[in-house]
Amino acid sequence: MIPAFPKPCPLYVSTVLLKPAQRSLSYSSLPPPRIGFTQLTSRRLIALAGKDAPHFLQGLTTRNIAPRDSRHDQDPFEGFYSAFLNAAGRVLHDVFIYPGAHHHYLPQGDDPGFLIDVDANEAERLRKHLKKFQLKAKVQVEVLDQQAYVWSLWQEEKNDSLPRFLGRNIRSYDGKIAYALDARADGMGARVVLPHGKDPIPDMGAEECSLESYHVRRVLNGVAEGQGEIRREAALPLESNMDYMGGIDFRKGCYVGQELTIRTHHTGVVRKRILPVQLYDSDRPPEHLQYDAGALVTMPPSGTDIKRLNGEGRSTGKWLGGVGNLGLALCRLENMTDITLTGESNQWHPELEFAMSWGQEGEAPEKVKVKAFIPHWHRNRSSARDIHNGILNANTS
């Protein structure tokens, strides 16, 4: 019997269009349900296939593209999180890659191939990036236009029914389905690629949510996505937490942007990272990260500097974007959190408050206070990385 998820609480209040001319969905000022699914209209798919596809992709992405028959430790069709970098080691695109999922979308169905899940606004730019490196490689690259869609499925309960459910139903659409367990943060669930016109996996037992609910879940978990948040040719993969999220294989051979990434991982200190933040205007900062779509706070422009409330000192962070009263910001860890990176004393203390100020010249500036939070998964994976690097450094000294 297929395991079913219990029904979540219903959603209320506002209406957001998920699919043009198909249906509208409701979302709430309350946090998203613990169990649900959303069509990710913010993402598009690129199909890449051909005799040379695995070798071609191997030299361009931060994850190892192993041959399908050698992936003994996982389903050969299971996708994974990765990124494309430029030669300077800056992020071009954050992606999910699904091996072997191209068969029904390209003529070369019998050749090796992949589907690449990318920011919808960046799909054509990634296609051109891939074509630039194609040279004589026998590959075809094509942006899919409504042939298939990406969905996010999640349940936050601590059990394995979601992986088991996917494993049992992965062939339910005659091989036209691909999936990836979303390990970027605890509770992010899975991503599933479904053909156009197909409903989400049957018997899911969860309620469909708006795209806004998915974004709220991401921000609550401190997960940046797309080039609106992971700024193209500016963001560094480690500052974007890709090392914590399993998006980089540090044992992999040469790929574009590898040198700076590997050197920083093994010898450098990552002083800034993307963290979830909460906007507020009360006298006291919030103690816990909490979503409130009805909060009367003004959303600052992307790129606004974060500074101490009294205006002293240099910038301590940079606002990236948000939803409701929540957002993501690139934060200096030793200034805005209790994390200590070096032997020097941390510059943060609980009484410190931070704010953003912006506006047109000649007008009174707008201002909002902001507090950064460290997700629990972030602390856990940070400790694991420090232990790994300590062992590595001891073995090589």
Short mmCIF file of C-alpha atoms in Angstrom, two decimals:
data_model
loop_
_atom_site.label_atom_id
_atom_site.label_comp_id
_atom_site.label_asym_id
_atom_site.label_seq_id
_atom_site.Cartn_x
_atom_site.Cartn_y
_atom_site.Cartn_z
CA MET A 1 0.00 0.00 0.00
CA ILE A 2 1.20 3.48 -0.83
CA PRO A 3 1.91 5.48 2.35
CA ALA A 4 -0.27 8.58 2.55
CA PHE A 5 0.54 11.87 4.23
CA PRO A 6 -1.99 13.26 6.70
CA LYS A 7 -3.97 16.30 5.58
CA PRO A 8 -2.51 19.62 6.71
CA CYS A 9 -4.45 22.55 8.08
CA PRO A 10 -6.36 24.45 5.41
CA LEU A 11 -5.00 27.67 3.97
CA TYR A 12 -6.82 30.98 4.18
CA VAL A 13 -7.05 34.65 3.20
CA SER A 14 -5.33 35.95 0.08
CA THR A 15 -5.38 34.61 -3.49
CA VAL A 16 -2.31 34.09 -5.71
CA LEU A 17 -2.38 32.77 -9.28
CA LEU A 18 -0.29 29.61 -9.63
CA LYS A 19 -1.09 28.62 -13.21
CA PRO A 20 -2.39 31.20 -15.69
CA ALA A 21 -6.05 30.57 -16.57
CA GLN A 22 -6.11 27.33 -14.59
CA ARG A 23 -6.69 27.92 -10.88
CA SER A 24 -6.00 30.27 -8.03
CA LEU A 25 -4.69 29.23 -4.64
CA SER A 26 -4.95 30.64 -1.16
CA TYR A 27 -2.16 31.41 1.22
CA SER A 28 -2.13 32.55 4.81
CA SER A 29 -0.41 35.02 7.11
CA LEU A 30 0.32 31.92 9.16
CA PRO A 31 3.41 29.80 8.40
CA PRO A 32 2.96 27.33 5.50
CA PRO A 33 1.56 23.89 6.41
CA ARG A 34 3.99 21.22 7.53
CA ILE A 35 2.89 19.02 4.64
CA GLY A 36 2.17 20.35 1.17
CA PHE A 37 3.22 20.79 -2.45
CA THR A 38 3.68 23.69 -4.88
CA GLN A 39 4.31 24.07 -8.58
CA LEU A 40 7.53 26.08 -8.95
CA THR A 41 6.57 28.50 -11.72
CA SER A 42 9.74 30.42 -10.77
CA ARG A 43 11.83 27.64 -12.35
CA ARG A 44 12.30 26.32 -15.90
CA LEU A 45 13.89 23.20 -17.32
CA ILE A 46 16.74 22.79 -19.79
CA ALA A 47 17.25 19.43 -21.53
CA LEU A 48 20.84 18.47 -22.35
CA ALA A 49 21.55 15.21 -24.15
CA GLY A 50 24.04 13.53 -26.41
CA LYS A 51 26.89 11.07 -26.50
CA ASP A 52 29.24 13.50 -24.73
CA ALA A 53 26.69 14.91 -22.23
CA PRO A 54 28.15 13.47 -18.98
CA HIS A 55 31.73 14.49 -19.80
CA PHE A 56 30.56 17.91 -21.03
CA LEU A 57 28.60 18.66 -17.86
CA GLN A 58 31.38 17.27 -15.64
CA GLY A 59 33.66 20.17 -16.56
CA LEU A 60 31.08 22.85 -15.84
CA THR A 61 29.30 22.05 -12.58
CA THR A 62 30.28 21.88 -8.91
CA ARG A 63 28.95 18.34 -8.42
CA ASN A 64 30.38 15.11 -9.75
CA ILE A 65 28.52 13.81 -12.81
CA ALA A 66 29.08 10.11 -12.36
CA PRO A 67 28.06 7.62 -15.08
CA ARG A 68 24.58 6.31 -14.37
CA ASP A 69 25.69 2.68 -14.01
CA SER A 70 28.30 3.66 -11.38
CA ARG A 71 25.90 5.40 -9.01
CA HIS A 72 25.48 2.38 -6.76
CA ASP A 73 24.66 4.40 -3.64
CA GLN A 74 21.52 6.04 -5.04
CA ASP A 75 18.75 5.74 -7.60
CA PRO A 76 20.43 6.39 -10.99
CA PHE A 77 17.58 8.77 -11.87
CA GLU A 78 17.70 10.76 -8.63
CA GLY A 79 18.66 14.41 -9.06
CA PHE A 80 20.93 16.61 -6.97
CA TYR A 81 21.70 20.25 -6.12
CA SER A 82 24.60 21.91 -7.95
CA ALA A 83 25.82 25.19 -9.48
CA PHE A 84 27.55 26.69 -12.49
CA LEU A 85 30.40 29.11 -11.72
CA ASN A 86 32.41 31.54 -13.78
CA ALA A 87 36.21 31.37 -14.03
CA ALA A 88 36.57 33.64 -10.99
CA GLY A 89 34.58 31.21 -8.85
CA ARG A 90 31.42 33.36 -8.69
CA VAL A 91 27.98 31.80 -9.03
CA LEU A 92 26.28 32.00 -12.40
CA HIS A 93 23.33 29.68 -11.73
CA ASP A 94 22.10 27.51 -8.85
CA VAL A 95 20.47 24.38 -10.27
CA PHE A 96 19.10 20.92 -9.66
CA ILE A 97 20.29 18.30 -12.16
CA TYR A 98 18.20 15.21 -12.98
CA PRO A 99 20.14 12.42 -14.77
CA GLY A 100 18.38 10.36 -17.40
CA ALA A 101 15.19 12.44 -17.27
CA HIS A 102 15.46 13.87 -20.80
CA HIS A 103 14.21 10.85 -22.74
CA HIS A 104 10.70 12.11 -23.43
CA TYR A 105 11.71 15.67 -24.26
CA LEU A 106 14.54 15.37 -26.83
CA PRO A 107 14.97 13.26 -29.98
CA GLN A 108 18.22 11.76 -28.61
CA GLY A 109 16.28 9.83 -25.99
CA ASP A 110 18.66 6.87 -26.11
CA ASP A 111 21.77 9.00 -25.49
CA PRO A 112 22.93 10.03 -22.02
CA GLY A 113 21.25 13.22 -20.88
CA PHE A 114 19.96 15.42 -18.10
CA LEU A 115 17.25 17.90 -17.16
CA ILE A 116 18.52 21.07 -15.47
CA ASP A 117 16.17 22.97 -13.16
CA VAL A 118 17.13 26.68 -13.20
CA ASP A 119 15.74 30.13 -12.34
CA ALA A 120 13.06 30.80 -14.97
CA ASN A 121 14.45 34.26 -15.69
CA GLU A 122 17.92 32.79 -16.31
CA ALA A 123 17.08 29.76 -18.47
CA GLU A 124 18.00 31.32 -21.80
CA ARG A 125 21.20 32.74 -20.34
CA LEU A 126 22.23 29.30 -19.04
CA ARG A 127 21.46 27.79 -22.45
CA LYS A 128 23.84 30.29 -24.07
CA HIS A 129 26.47 29.55 -21.40
CA LEU A 130 26.29 25.84 -22.21
CA LYS A 131 26.43 26.49 -25.96
CA LYS A 132 29.55 28.62 -25.47
CA PHE A 133 31.42 25.58 -24.12
CA GLN A 134 29.93 23.07 -26.56
CA LEU A 135 32.61 23.37 -29.27
CA LYS A 136 32.78 19.89 -30.84
CA ALA A 137 30.99 18.08 -28.03
CA LYS A 138 28.13 15.93 -29.28
CA VAL A 139 25.33 17.41 -27.17
CA GLN A 140 22.02 19.13 -27.77
CA VAL A 141 20.80 21.90 -25.43
CA GLU A 142 17.19 23.03 -25.41
CA VAL A 143 15.02 25.10 -23.06
CA LEU A 144 11.76 23.22 -22.51
CA ASP A 145 8.64 25.28 -23.15
CA GLN A 146 5.79 23.94 -21.03
CA GLN A 147 6.65 20.29 -21.75
CA ALA A 148 7.35 19.69 -18.05
CA TYR A 149 7.20 21.50 -14.71
CA VAL A 150 9.04 21.37 -11.39
CA TRP A 151 7.11 20.79 -8.16
CA SER A 152 8.18 20.99 -4.53
CA LEU A 153 6.75 18.38 -2.13
CA TRP A 154 7.47 18.55 1.57
CA GLN A 155 6.67 17.13 4.93
CA GLU A 156 8.52 18.28 8.00
CA GLU A 157 7.85 15.24 10.19
CA LYS A 158 10.92 13.21 11.10
CA ASN A 159 10.27 10.02 9.13
CA ASP A 160 11.23 8.52 5.81
CA SER A 161 7.80 8.24 4.17
CA LEU A 162 8.56 10.90 1.55
CA PRO A 163 11.66 9.11 0.15
CA ARG A 164 9.80 5.78 0.30
CA PHE A 165 6.79 7.30 -1.41
CA LEU A 166 8.91 8.67 -4.23
CA GLY A 167 10.82 5.41 -4.58
CA ARG A 168 7.64 3.39 -4.99
CA ASN A 169 6.02 5.76 -7.46
CA ILE A 170 8.96 6.97 -9.53
CA ARG A 171 7.83 4.95 -12.56
CA SER A 172 4.15 5.84 -12.22
CA TYR A 173 4.25 8.08 -15.31
CA ASP A 174 5.98 5.67 -17.71
CA GLY A 175 9.42 7.03 -16.88
CA LYS A 176 8.42 10.67 -17.49
CA ILE A 177 9.05 11.64 -13.88
CA ALA A 178 12.29 12.76 -12.26
CA TYR A 179 12.94 13.69 -8.65
CA ALA A 180 15.55 14.98 -6.22
CA LEU A 181 15.50 14.90 -2.45
CA ASP A 182 16.01 18.54 -1.48
CA ALA A 183 18.82 18.31 1.08
CA ARG A 184 19.62 22.03 1.12
CA ALA A 185 18.03 22.28 4.57
CA ASP A 186 16.13 19.98 6.90
CA GLY A 187 12.46 19.65 6.01
CA MET A 188 12.75 20.99 2.45
CA GLY A 189 11.29 17.73 1.11
CA ALA A 190 11.76 16.87 -2.55
CA ARG A 191 11.52 18.30 -6.05
CA VAL A 192 9.62 16.38 -8.72
CA VAL A 193 9.55 16.98 -12.48
CA LEU A 194 6.21 16.10 -14.07
CA PRO A 195 5.07 16.29 -17.70
CA HIS A 196 2.72 19.07 -18.75
CA GLY A 197 -0.90 18.32 -17.88
CA LYS A 198 -0.07 15.82 -15.15
CA ASP A 199 -1.23 16.40 -11.61
CA PRO A 200 1.19 15.90 -8.72
CA ILE A 201 1.92 12.35 -7.63
CA PRO A 202 -1.44 10.72 -6.74
CA ASP A 203 -2.38 9.77 -3.17
CA MET A 204 0.02 12.38 -1.83
CA GLY A 205 -2.44 13.26 0.90
CA ALA A 206 -1.19 16.86 1.10
CA GLU A 207 -2.73 20.17 0.09
CA GLU A 208 -1.56 22.33 -2.80
CA CYS A 209 -0.10 25.69 -1.75
CA SER A 210 0.80 28.92 -3.50
CA LEU A 211 4.28 29.72 -4.74
CA GLU A 212 4.41 32.28 -1.95
CA SER A 213 4.13 29.48 0.63
CA TYR A 214 7.16 27.79 -0.92
CA HIS A 215 9.15 31.04 -0.75
CA VAL A 216 8.17 31.51 2.90
CA ARG A 217 9.38 27.98 3.67
CA ARG A 218 12.68 28.66 1.92
CA VAL A 219 13.28 31.89 3.79
CA LEU A 220 12.37 30.37 7.16
CA ASN A 221 14.97 27.70 6.45
CA GLY A 222 17.57 30.19 5.20
CA VAL A 223 17.63 28.74 1.67
CA ALA A 224 18.46 31.19 -1.12
CA GLU A 225 17.34 30.34 -4.66
CA GLY A 226 17.62 32.00 -8.03
CA GLN A 227 19.68 34.94 -9.17
CA GLY A 228 17.46 37.43 -7.38
CA GLU A 229 19.03 36.13 -4.15
CA ILE A 230 22.21 34.37 -5.29
CA ARG A 231 23.45 37.29 -7.35
CA ARG A 232 24.88 36.33 -10.74
CA GLU A 233 28.67 36.84 -11.03
CA ALA A 234 28.75 38.39 -7.55
CA ALA A 235 27.80 35.65 -5.07
CA LEU A 236 30.40 33.15 -3.89
CA PRO A 237 29.23 29.53 -3.53
CA LEU A 238 30.43 29.17 0.07
CA GLU A 239 28.89 32.48 1.12
CA SER A 240 25.66 31.14 -0.44
CA ASN A 241 25.91 28.03 1.82
CA MET A 242 26.31 25.65 -1.12
CA ASP A 243 28.99 23.77 0.81
CA TYR A 244 26.55 23.17 3.68
CA MET A 245 23.77 22.23 1.25
CA GLY A 246 25.63 19.48 -0.60
CA GLY A 247 25.97 21.53 -3.77
CA ILE A 248 29.77 21.16 -4.07
CA ASP A 249 31.86 18.01 -4.38
CA PHE A 250 35.26 18.98 -2.93
CA ARG A 251 36.82 15.71 -4.13
CA LYS A 252 35.90 16.38 -7.74
CA GLY A 253 38.46 17.10 -10.44
CA CYS A 254 38.76 20.23 -12.53
CA TYR A 255 35.73 22.34 -13.40
CA VAL A 256 35.16 26.02 -14.20
CA GLY A 257 35.61 28.08 -11.01
CA GLN A 258 37.10 25.23 -8.97
CA GLU A 259 40.39 26.84 -7.89
CA LEU A 260 39.04 29.63 -5.66
CA THR A 261 36.26 27.41 -4.30
CA ILE A 262 38.61 24.62 -3.21
CA ARG A 263 41.21 27.02 -1.79
CA THR A 264 38.64 28.88 0.30
CA HIS A 265 37.16 25.62 1.58
CA HIS A 266 40.48 24.20 2.76
CA THR A 267 42.47 27.25 3.82
CA GLY A 268 40.19 30.29 3.98
CA VAL A 269 37.62 31.68 6.40
CA VAL A 270 34.08 32.36 5.17
CA ARG A 271 33.21 35.54 7.04
CA LYS A 272 29.87 36.21 5.32
CA ARG A 273 26.97 33.85 4.69
CA ILE A 274 23.36 34.13 3.59
CA LEU A 275 21.06 33.97 6.63
CA PRO A 276 17.32 34.39 7.25
CA VAL A 277 16.44 37.75 8.79
CA GLN A 278 13.30 39.29 10.24
CA LEU A 279 12.17 42.89 9.77
CA TYR A 280 10.58 44.65 12.74
CA ASP A 281 9.74 48.08 14.12
CA SER A 282 9.15 47.24 17.79
CA ASP A 283 11.33 48.44 20.66
CA ARG A 284 12.74 44.96 21.25
CA PRO A 285 14.09 42.59 18.59
CA PRO A 286 12.20 39.32 18.01
CA GLU A 287 13.44 36.28 19.90
CA HIS A 288 12.35 33.75 17.27
CA LEU A 289 12.10 33.84 13.48
CA GLN A 290 8.38 34.09 12.72
CA TYR A 291 6.46 34.81 9.52
CA ASP A 292 3.75 37.48 9.56
CA ALA A 293 2.43 38.52 6.14
CA GLY A 294 0.35 41.25 7.80
CA ALA A 295 3.29 42.93 9.50
CA LEU A 296 3.38 46.67 8.73
CA VAL A 297 7.00 46.85 7.63
CA THR A 298 8.38 48.24 4.38
CA MET A 299 10.45 45.95 2.18
CA PRO A 300 13.81 47.60 1.36
CA PRO A 301 15.30 47.49 -2.15
CA SER A 302 17.61 44.59 -2.94
CA GLY A 303 21.22 45.45 -2.16
CA THR A 304 20.43 47.80 0.74
CA ASP A 305 23.24 47.86 3.31
CA ILE A 306 22.64 46.67 6.87
CA LYS A 307 24.34 48.72 9.59
CA ARG A 308 24.21 49.11 13.34
CA LEU A 309 21.09 50.96 14.45
CA ASN A 310 23.19 53.90 15.65
CA GLY A 311 24.85 54.14 12.22
CA GLU A 312 28.34 53.52 13.57
CA GLY A 313 30.88 51.32 11.81
CA ARG A 314 30.90 49.75 8.38
CA SER A 315 28.18 47.75 6.70
CA THR A 316 27.47 44.45 8.48
CA GLY A 317 25.40 42.88 5.74
CA LYS A 318 23.42 43.30 2.55
CA TRP A 319 19.69 42.73 2.01
CA LEU A 320 18.89 40.29 -0.82
CA GLY A 321 15.10 39.99 -0.85
CA GLY A 322 12.14 38.71 1.11
CA VAL A 323 8.47 38.02 1.61
CA GLY A 324 6.18 39.45 4.30
CA ASN A 325 8.32 40.39 7.29
CA LEU A 326 11.06 37.87 6.43
CA GLY A 327 14.02 37.98 4.13
CA LEU A 328 17.48 36.74 3.28
CA ALA A 329 20.64 38.78 3.74
CA LEU A 330 24.35 38.28 3.24
CA CYS A 331 25.56 38.80 6.82
CA ARG A 332 28.96 39.27 8.41
CA LEU A 333 28.80 36.41 10.89
CA GLU A 334 31.00 37.88 13.64
CA ASN A 335 29.09 41.19 13.50
CA MET A 336 25.48 40.02 13.32
CA THR A 337 25.54 36.63 15.08
CA ASP A 338 27.19 34.83 17.99
CA ILE A 339 29.38 32.76 15.63
CA THR A 340 33.13 33.10 16.23
CA LEU A 341 35.32 32.34 13.22
CA THR A 342 38.81 33.18 14.42
CA GLY A 343 40.70 33.38 17.71
CA GLU A 344 39.65 37.02 18.05
CA SER A 345 36.64 38.01 20.13
CA ASN A 346 33.23 38.16 18.49
CA GLN A 347 31.92 41.70 17.86
CA TRP A 348 28.27 40.83 18.47
CA HIS A 349 26.32 41.03 21.71
CA PRO A 350 22.57 40.53 22.37
CA GLU A 351 21.83 44.24 22.90
CA LEU A 352 23.07 45.22 19.45
CA GLU A 353 20.40 46.17 16.93
CA PHE A 354 20.75 46.58 13.17
CA ALA A 355 18.79 48.53 10.60
CA MET A 356 18.52 49.42 6.92
CA SER A 357 17.95 52.91 5.61
CA TRP A 358 17.14 53.95 2.04
CA GLY A 359 15.35 56.59 -0.02
CA GLN A 360 15.60 59.20 -2.73
CA GLU A 361 18.00 62.10 -2.38
CA GLY A 362 16.27 65.12 -0.87
CA GLU A 363 13.55 63.00 0.77
CA ALA A 364 13.28 61.68 4.30
CA PRO A 365 14.82 58.16 4.29
CA GLU A 366 12.81 55.07 5.13
CA LYS A 367 14.17 52.84 7.86
CA VAL A 368 13.47 49.37 9.22
CA LYS A 369 15.20 47.26 11.85
CA VAL A 370 16.45 43.79 11.04
CA LYS A 371 17.66 40.77 13.01
CA ALA A 372 19.60 37.78 11.66
CA PHE A 373 18.97 34.19 12.77
CA ILE A 374 21.09 31.02 12.50
CA PRO A 375 19.00 28.00 11.38
CA HIS A 376 19.65 24.87 13.43
CA TRP A 377 20.79 22.94 10.35
CA HIS A 378 23.32 25.70 9.66
CA ARG A 379 24.96 25.25 13.07
CA ASN A 380 24.97 21.47 12.73
CA ARG A 381 26.56 21.46 9.29
CA SER A 382 29.01 24.19 10.25
CA SER A 383 30.28 22.03 13.11
CA ALA A 384 30.58 19.00 10.84
CA ARG A 385 32.57 21.03 8.30
CA ASP A 386 34.93 22.35 10.99
CA ILE A 387 35.57 18.83 12.27
CA HIS A 388 36.25 17.58 8.72
CA ASN A 389 38.67 20.42 8.00
CA GLY A 390 40.44 19.90 11.32
CA ILE A 391 41.06 16.24 10.50
CA LEU A 392 42.16 17.14 6.96
CA ASN A 393 44.58 19.82 8.16
CA ALA A 394 46.03 17.47 10.80
CA ASN A 395 46.62 14.78 8.17
CA THR A 396 48.36 17.18 5.77
CA SER A 397 50.49 19.12 8.26
#
